[in-house]
Structure formats: C-alpha cells, structure tokens
Amino acid sequence: MYLTPDVVAQRGRVLDLLAPQMGERVLDVGVGPGLLAVDLSRLVGETGNVLGLDLSPAMVAAASARLAAFPQSEVRLGDATRLEVADAAFDAAVSTQVYEYVADMPRALSQLHRALRPGGRALILDTDWRSLVWHALDQGRMDKVLACWDAHLADPHLPAKLGPMLRKAGFEIRRVEIIAMFSPRWQPVSYAAGIIRSIRNFAQANGKRFGLTSDDLEGWWAEQEELIAADEFFFSVNRYAFLATR
Ligand SMILES: C[S@@+](CC[C@H](N)C(=O)[O-])C[C@H]1O[C@@H](n2cnc3c(N)ncnc32)[C@H](O)[C@@H]1O
C-alpha cells in the first residue's frame, strides 16, 4: 500500500507542505517503513538530519535499513507520547497516519510542541473514516463491517477534532488540506485494493465482537467481488493534512 500511486502522491504533497530545507533537523514520529524519512533525508542533505521514531521494532528495523545510505539520519524505538528528545531540538516534525493510533493525544501533542524550536513546523496527517464512501448493495452489512474496522484505531475520527487539539497544545494552524484515497473504479494497484483486504482480515479476526457472522463476512466479500467484476466498484476516503507552527 505504501507504494501505490495514492500514497506516493500523498508523500509528495506532505513534502510540499512541510517544505524541508537543506540543513534542517526533522523528526518523523511513527516513521513506519521509512519511505518518507528517505525523502526527508535527501531534502535536508548531509548538513541536516532526520530522526525517525516508532513503537514497533519491525518498523524500526525496516526504516533503519532504508536509511542506511544516509549517515545523517537515524531511527530509534520511541513512543509518540514520551519523546526522548531534547526540548526545541527540531526545525520541523512530521507524523503521518500515526496519531489516530494514539489514545493520549493531549500528551502526544504537548511532546511534539516541546520537541520543536519556536517557529518550527509540524505536519500531521490522519484519516477520518467518517469520510468513507464505499459502494455496497447491502449497506446495513457494510456498516457492521465498518463499525468493526473502526476498532483498529484509538480514534477513527481524529481529524475532525485535531484543529482544536493543536491550538490547545500551543500550535498555530497554517493550513489544512484533504488528501483523498480515491478509486472511482477498481484499480488492482491502489490504496483501496490494499486496504479492503486489511479490512477483511481485521473483520475475520475481530468480527464476532461486533455481531458479524461468517455468513455476513462471506456475503459482504462476495458482493464486493461481484461489484468489481461488473466494473461497479467505488471507494473514496479522505486523509487530512494539518500544517501548524509552534
Ligand atoms: C500506518 S503506519 C504509518 C507509518 C508512516 N508514518 C507512514 O505514513 O508511512 C503507523 C505507524 O505508527 C506507529 N505507531 C503507532 N503508535 C505509535 C506511538 N504511540 N508512538 C510511535 N509510533 C507509533 C506504528 O508502529 C506504525 O509504524
């Protein structure tokens, strides 16, 4: 999914908005596989540096391998709610698709604010799953699957609340943009194609708690396969990018 055109375009827009400069120090909170951190490392050059943090040892290993060619950059285990970095250590910070997993957002944002120098920029991007338009014939069954999927995040509707949260943490919001993950018809290599499989796997493992039977899940998936075969697939969900300064 990280290499699909939707997500590649998202990374491009995130970089445009954050506008990292040569020599800057940039923090990537929840660095994941490190694709954005590689782009950031190129843009800040050898006189700058990038620090990537992630809760997951597997992600730290993947991002470290990707960043091996950039001696100015580093990846460490770290938690968004307990940033082990000095005060005002960074010119810019980025966190994409991470805070939606974080339960204590006031604490995470106050940590981010502390880590930035005065005037430093933060770029935060998360999905609001209420913006999802995913065509189904049996909408009631789709709603049950999506209620289950909401449980994979601490807050599936974070973007709608993020503006006031950022202001409360002391940030000034400079710009907010929608970045759509948009498949108006079936595209085998797309964010939609990847995420619907993740939703299916999650619902298979957790569906019982939400009253989903295996008949519901089989019927729901078969319906999507039929819509794909009939060229009637449609999927659209919005991510929201907030550019703010300390
Ligand atoms: C969907 S991935 C996004 C990765 C990357 N930021 C990107 O956009 O490509 C979410 C990442 O956030 C990490 N994560 C979740 N909660 C975290 C926390 N409290 N502190 C640091 N990382 C966290 C996960 O381990 C995972 O690598």
Tab-separated table of C-alpha atoms and ligand atoms in Angstrom:
chain	number	residue	atom	x	y	z
A	1	MET	CA	0.000	0.000	0.000
A	2	TYR	CA	2.910	2.368	0.795
A	3	LEU	CA	3.990	2.209	-2.881
A	4	THR	CA	0.579	2.673	-4.520
A	5	PRO	CA	0.089	5.857	-6.595
A	6	ASP	CA	-2.349	7.296	-3.983
A	7	VAL	CA	0.158	7.009	-1.145
A	8	VAL	CA	3.145	8.084	-3.276
A	9	ALA	CA	1.177	11.231	-4.217
A	10	GLN	CA	0.344	11.773	-0.531
A	11	ARG	CA	4.050	11.694	0.385
A	12	GLY	CA	4.746	14.252	-2.354
A	13	ARG	CA	2.085	16.607	-1.003
A	14	VAL	CA	3.294	16.158	2.595
A	15	LEU	CA	6.801	17.163	1.481
A	16	ASP	CA	5.452	20.188	-0.427
A	17	LEU	CA	3.559	21.347	2.661
A	18	LEU	CA	6.384	20.752	5.136
A	19	ALA	CA	8.998	22.177	2.698
A	20	PRO	CA	12.122	20.774	4.426
A	21	GLN	CA	15.222	22.889	3.772
A	22	MET	CA	18.909	21.940	3.475
A	23	GLY	CA	20.477	21.702	6.916
A	24	GLU	CA	17.223	21.306	8.858
A	25	ARG	CA	16.661	18.840	11.709
A	26	VAL	CA	13.438	16.874	11.138
A	27	LEU	CA	11.606	14.465	13.453
A	28	ASP	CA	9.386	11.723	11.958
A	29	VAL	CA	7.065	10.376	14.679
A	30	GLY	CA	5.852	6.862	13.780
A	31	VAL	CA	8.353	6.546	10.934
A	32	GLY	CA	6.911	3.186	9.773
A	33	PRO	CA	8.866	1.633	6.890
A	34	GLY	CA	10.821	4.888	6.419
A	35	LEU	CA	9.844	5.905	2.873
A	36	LEU	CA	9.063	9.489	3.875
A	37	ALA	CA	12.191	9.626	6.055
A	38	VAL	CA	14.308	8.744	2.990
A	39	ASP	CA	12.790	11.651	1.035
A	40	LEU	CA	13.286	13.950	4.042
A	41	SER	CA	16.938	12.869	4.373
A	42	ARG	CA	17.601	13.723	0.723
A	43	LEU	CA	15.987	17.150	1.118
A	44	VAL	CA	17.812	18.187	4.321
A	45	GLY	CA	21.109	16.879	2.901
A	46	GLU	CA	24.253	15.973	4.791
A	47	THR	CA	24.195	19.165	6.859
A	48	GLY	CA	20.744	18.341	8.224
A	49	ASN	CA	19.411	15.266	9.940
A	50	VAL	CA	16.291	13.151	10.314
A	51	LEU	CA	15.305	11.215	13.423
A	52	GLY	CA	12.633	8.552	12.934
A	53	LEU	CA	10.857	7.064	15.954
A	54	ASP	CA	8.468	4.126	16.052
A	55	LEU	CA	6.897	1.847	18.664
A	56	SER	CA	7.381	-1.256	16.518
A	57	PRO	CA	10.800	-2.989	16.423
A	58	ALA	CA	9.928	-4.411	12.965
A	59	MET	CA	9.298	-0.896	11.609
A	60	VAL	CA	12.474	0.424	13.245
A	61	ALA	CA	14.432	-2.365	11.509
A	62	ALA	CA	12.784	-1.691	8.120
A	63	ALA	CA	13.288	2.087	8.314
A	64	SER	CA	16.890	1.704	9.558
A	65	ALA	CA	17.691	-0.498	6.540
A	66	ARG	CA	16.178	2.093	4.172
A	67	LEU	CA	18.099	4.932	5.833
A	68	ALA	CA	21.449	3.110	5.918
A	69	ALA	CA	22.657	5.213	2.977
A	70	PHE	CA	22.062	8.443	4.945
A	71	PRO	CA	24.574	8.709	7.805
A	72	GLN	CA	22.958	11.973	8.920
A	73	SER	CA	19.706	10.140	9.717
A	74	GLU	CA	18.781	7.745	12.498
A	75	VAL	CA	15.862	5.525	13.530
A	76	ARG	CA	15.101	4.544	17.124
A	77	LEU	CA	12.392	2.842	19.127
A	78	GLY	CA	10.181	5.549	20.592
A	79	ASP	CA	6.682	6.427	21.712
A	80	ALA	CA	4.798	9.489	20.455
A	81	THR	CA	3.596	10.159	23.999
A	82	ARG	CA	7.117	10.019	25.523
A	83	LEU	CA	9.530	11.578	23.035
A	84	GLU	CA	13.076	11.018	24.254
A	85	VAL	CA	14.464	14.115	22.555
A	86	ALA	CA	15.766	17.445	23.872
A	87	ASP	CA	13.485	20.488	24.067
A	88	ALA	CA	13.385	22.602	20.859
A	89	ALA	CA	15.675	20.105	19.098
A	90	PHE	CA	13.885	20.159	15.705
A	91	ASP	CA	13.084	22.687	12.977
A	92	ALA	CA	10.238	20.528	11.677
A	93	ALA	CA	8.295	17.396	12.557
A	94	VAL	CA	6.045	15.088	10.615
A	95	SER	CA	3.649	12.365	11.711
A	96	THR	CA	1.515	10.665	9.077
A	97	GLN	CA	-1.118	8.053	9.896
A	98	VAL	CA	0.135	7.680	13.479
A	99	TYR	CA	-1.834	9.844	15.924
A	100	GLU	CA	-5.064	8.033	15.007
A	101	TYR	CA	-3.485	5.068	16.886
A	102	VAL	CA	-2.596	7.160	19.953
A	103	ALA	CA	-5.030	7.253	22.876
A	104	ASP	CA	-3.471	10.164	24.806
A	105	MET	CA	-3.419	12.892	22.161
A	106	PRO	CA	-3.040	15.908	24.518
A	107	ARG	CA	0.145	14.322	25.801
A	108	ALA	CA	1.432	13.421	22.299
A	109	LEU	CA	0.853	16.959	21.018
A	110	SER	CA	2.455	18.595	24.038
A	111	GLN	CA	5.502	16.347	23.458
A	112	LEU	CA	5.613	17.359	19.787
A	113	HIS	CA	5.341	21.050	20.718
A	114	ARG	CA	8.200	20.697	23.202
A	115	ALA	CA	10.418	18.979	20.606
A	116	LEU	CA	10.083	21.850	18.084
A	117	ARG	CA	12.006	25.104	18.246
A	118	PRO	CA	9.859	28.259	18.425
A	119	GLY	CA	8.545	28.818	14.882
A	120	GLY	CA	9.183	25.158	13.989
A	121	ARG	CA	6.665	23.396	11.671
A	122	ALA	CA	4.592	20.294	12.290
A	123	LEU	CA	2.815	18.361	9.549
A	124	ILE	CA	0.212	15.892	10.840
A	125	LEU	CA	-1.896	13.681	8.599
A	126	ASP	CA	-4.641	11.248	9.618
A	127	THR	CA	-7.715	9.570	8.121
A	128	ASP	CA	-11.290	10.342	9.156
A	129	TRP	CA	-13.151	7.112	8.389
A	130	ARG	CA	-16.454	9.028	8.510
A	131	SER	CA	-15.435	10.430	5.101
A	132	LEU	CA	-15.603	6.941	3.559
A	133	VAL	CA	-17.774	6.378	0.507
A	134	TRP	CA	-17.570	2.682	-0.416
A	135	HIS	CA	-20.286	1.349	-2.646
A	136	ALA	CA	-22.251	-1.664	-1.359
A	137	LEU	CA	-25.630	-3.146	-2.221
A	138	ASP	CA	-26.268	-4.310	1.356
A	139	GLN	CA	-25.400	-1.089	3.199
A	140	GLY	CA	-26.507	-2.425	6.611
A	141	ARG	CA	-23.988	-5.270	6.355
A	142	MET	CA	-21.279	-2.854	5.163
A	143	ASP	CA	-21.998	-0.591	8.170
A	144	LYS	CA	-21.472	-3.547	10.523
A	145	VAL	CA	-18.111	-4.363	8.901
A	146	LEU	CA	-17.057	-0.718	9.155
A	147	ALA	CA	-18.098	-0.476	12.817
A	148	CYS	CA	-15.714	-3.376	13.425
A	149	TRP	CA	-12.929	-1.718	11.361
A	150	ASP	CA	-13.224	1.469	13.475
A	151	ALA	CA	-11.868	-0.575	16.382
A	152	HIS	CA	-8.430	-0.885	14.728
A	153	LEU	CA	-7.711	2.725	15.751
A	154	ALA	CA	-7.730	4.674	19.018
A	155	ASP	CA	-9.725	7.365	17.181
A	156	PRO	CA	-11.091	6.724	13.655
A	157	HIS	CA	-12.405	10.327	13.541
A	158	LEU	CA	-9.355	12.206	14.827
A	159	PRO	CA	-9.063	14.847	12.041
A	160	ALA	CA	-12.402	16.451	12.945
A	161	LYS	CA	-11.007	17.183	16.423
A	162	LEU	CA	-7.368	17.831	15.575
A	163	GLY	CA	-7.626	21.595	14.963
A	164	PRO	CA	-8.784	22.483	18.497
A	165	MET	CA	-6.369	19.905	19.955
A	166	LEU	CA	-3.434	21.527	18.142
A	167	ARG	CA	-4.473	25.023	19.259
A	168	LYS	CA	-4.816	23.829	22.851
A	169	ALA	CA	-1.292	22.386	22.696
A	170	GLY	CA	0.016	25.837	21.667
A	171	PHE	CA	0.283	25.394	17.895
A	172	GLU	CA	-0.872	27.896	15.296
A	173	ILE	CA	-2.565	26.200	12.327
A	174	ARG	CA	-1.288	27.466	8.968
A	175	ARG	CA	-3.115	25.215	6.509
A	176	VAL	CA	-5.437	22.198	6.382
A	177	GLU	CA	-5.888	20.089	3.250
A	178	ILE	CA	-7.771	16.977	2.177
A	179	ILE	CA	-5.786	14.210	0.518
A	180	ALA	CA	-8.156	11.640	-0.956
A	181	MET	CA	-7.502	7.932	-1.365
A	182	PHE	CA	-9.763	7.688	-4.383
A	183	SER	CA	-10.666	4.729	-6.614
A	184	PRO	CA	-13.749	5.643	-8.683
A	185	ARG	CA	-13.447	2.193	-10.278
A	186	TRP	CA	-11.458	-0.951	-9.484
A	187	GLN	CA	-7.694	-0.470	-9.740
A	188	PRO	CA	-5.704	-3.574	-8.688
A	189	VAL	CA	-2.698	-1.469	-7.638
A	190	SER	CA	-4.262	1.143	-5.390
A	191	TYR	CA	-4.683	2.058	-1.751
A	192	ALA	CA	-8.304	0.867	-1.973
A	193	ALA	CA	-7.275	-2.574	-3.241
A	194	GLY	CA	-4.836	-2.950	-0.335
A	195	ILE	CA	-6.964	-1.560	2.450
A	196	ILE	CA	-10.087	-3.569	1.635
A	197	ARG	CA	-8.018	-6.740	2.157
A	198	SER	CA	-6.784	-5.365	5.503
A	199	ILE	CA	-10.383	-4.597	6.481
A	200	ARG	CA	-11.397	-8.136	5.551
A	201	ASN	CA	-8.560	-9.671	7.615
A	202	PHE	CA	-9.369	-7.455	10.591
A	203	ALA	CA	-13.085	-8.282	10.396
A	204	GLN	CA	-12.326	-12.023	10.148
A	205	ALA	CA	-10.256	-11.817	13.337
A	206	ASN	CA	-12.493	-9.413	15.316
A	207	GLY	CA	-15.947	-9.569	13.732
A	208	LYS	CA	-17.608	-11.706	16.427
A	209	ARG	CA	-17.328	-8.868	18.964
A	210	PHE	CA	-19.374	-6.702	16.577
A	211	GLY	CA	-22.069	-9.270	15.826
A	212	LEU	CA	-20.608	-10.217	12.429
A	213	THR	CA	-21.166	-13.853	11.465
A	214	SER	CA	-19.005	-15.732	8.961
A	215	ASP	CA	-22.044	-15.652	6.597
A	216	ASP	CA	-22.085	-11.836	6.864
A	217	LEU	CA	-18.390	-11.656	6.044
A	218	GLU	CA	-18.507	-14.141	3.173
A	219	GLY	CA	-21.572	-12.409	1.698
A	220	TRP	CA	-20.014	-8.956	2.083
A	221	TRP	CA	-16.785	-10.020	0.362
A	222	ALA	CA	-18.616	-11.903	-2.409
A	223	GLU	CA	-20.683	-8.768	-3.079
A	224	GLN	CA	-17.509	-6.699	-3.484
A	225	GLU	CA	-16.085	-9.306	-5.872
A	226	GLU	CA	-19.291	-9.111	-7.908
A	227	LEU	CA	-19.152	-5.300	-7.991
A	228	ILE	CA	-15.517	-5.469	-9.141
A	229	ALA	CA	-16.405	-7.997	-11.868
A	230	ALA	CA	-19.298	-5.764	-13.028
A	231	ASP	CA	-16.989	-2.682	-13.041
A	232	GLU	CA	-19.160	-1.078	-10.342
A	233	PHE	CA	-16.564	-0.692	-7.592
A	234	PHE	CA	-16.241	2.733	-5.907
A	235	PHE	CA	-14.098	3.674	-2.893
A	236	SER	CA	-13.098	7.063	-1.531
A	237	VAL	CA	-11.772	8.096	1.887
A	238	ASN	CA	-10.144	11.326	2.996
A	239	ARG	CA	-6.960	11.977	4.874
A	240	TYR	CA	-6.468	15.434	6.401
A	241	ALA	CA	-3.098	17.199	6.477
A	242	PHE	CA	-2.591	19.899	9.132
A	243	LEU	CA	0.389	22.248	8.846
A	244	ALA	CA	0.991	24.053	12.132
A	245	THR	CA	3.775	26.040	13.742
A	246	ARG	CA	4.995	26.308	17.314
B	1	LIG	C1	0.088	3.322	9.389
B	1	LIG	S1	1.736	3.328	9.924
B	1	LIG	C2	2.325	4.851	9.228
B	1	LIG	C3	3.808	4.852	9.008
B	1	LIG	C4	4.396	6.115	8.388
B	1	LIG	N1	4.237	7.273	9.227
B	1	LIG	C5	3.807	6.379	7.025
B	1	LIG	O1	2.921	7.222	6.874
B	1	LIG	O2	4.251	5.717	6.089
B	1	LIG	C6	1.572	3.699	11.639
B	1	LIG	C7	2.900	3.642	12.379
B	1	LIG	O3	2.749	4.276	13.652
B	1	LIG	C8	3.454	3.515	14.612
B	1	LIG	N2	2.908	3.890	15.929
B	1	LIG	C9	1.669	3.636	16.418
B	1	LIG	N3	1.533	4.158	17.658
B	1	LIG	C10	2.711	4.786	17.940
B	1	LIG	C11	3.205	5.517	19.053
B	1	LIG	N4	2.457	5.712	20.162
B	1	LIG	N5	4.452	6.013	19.009
B	1	LIG	C12	5.234	5.805	17.914
B	1	LIG	N6	4.826	5.111	16.827
B	1	LIG	C13	3.591	4.613	16.833
B	1	LIG	C14	3.226	2.084	14.171
B	1	LIG	O4	4.157	1.202	14.736
B	1	LIG	C15	3.352	2.214	12.650
B	1	LIG	O5	4.686	2.067	12.213
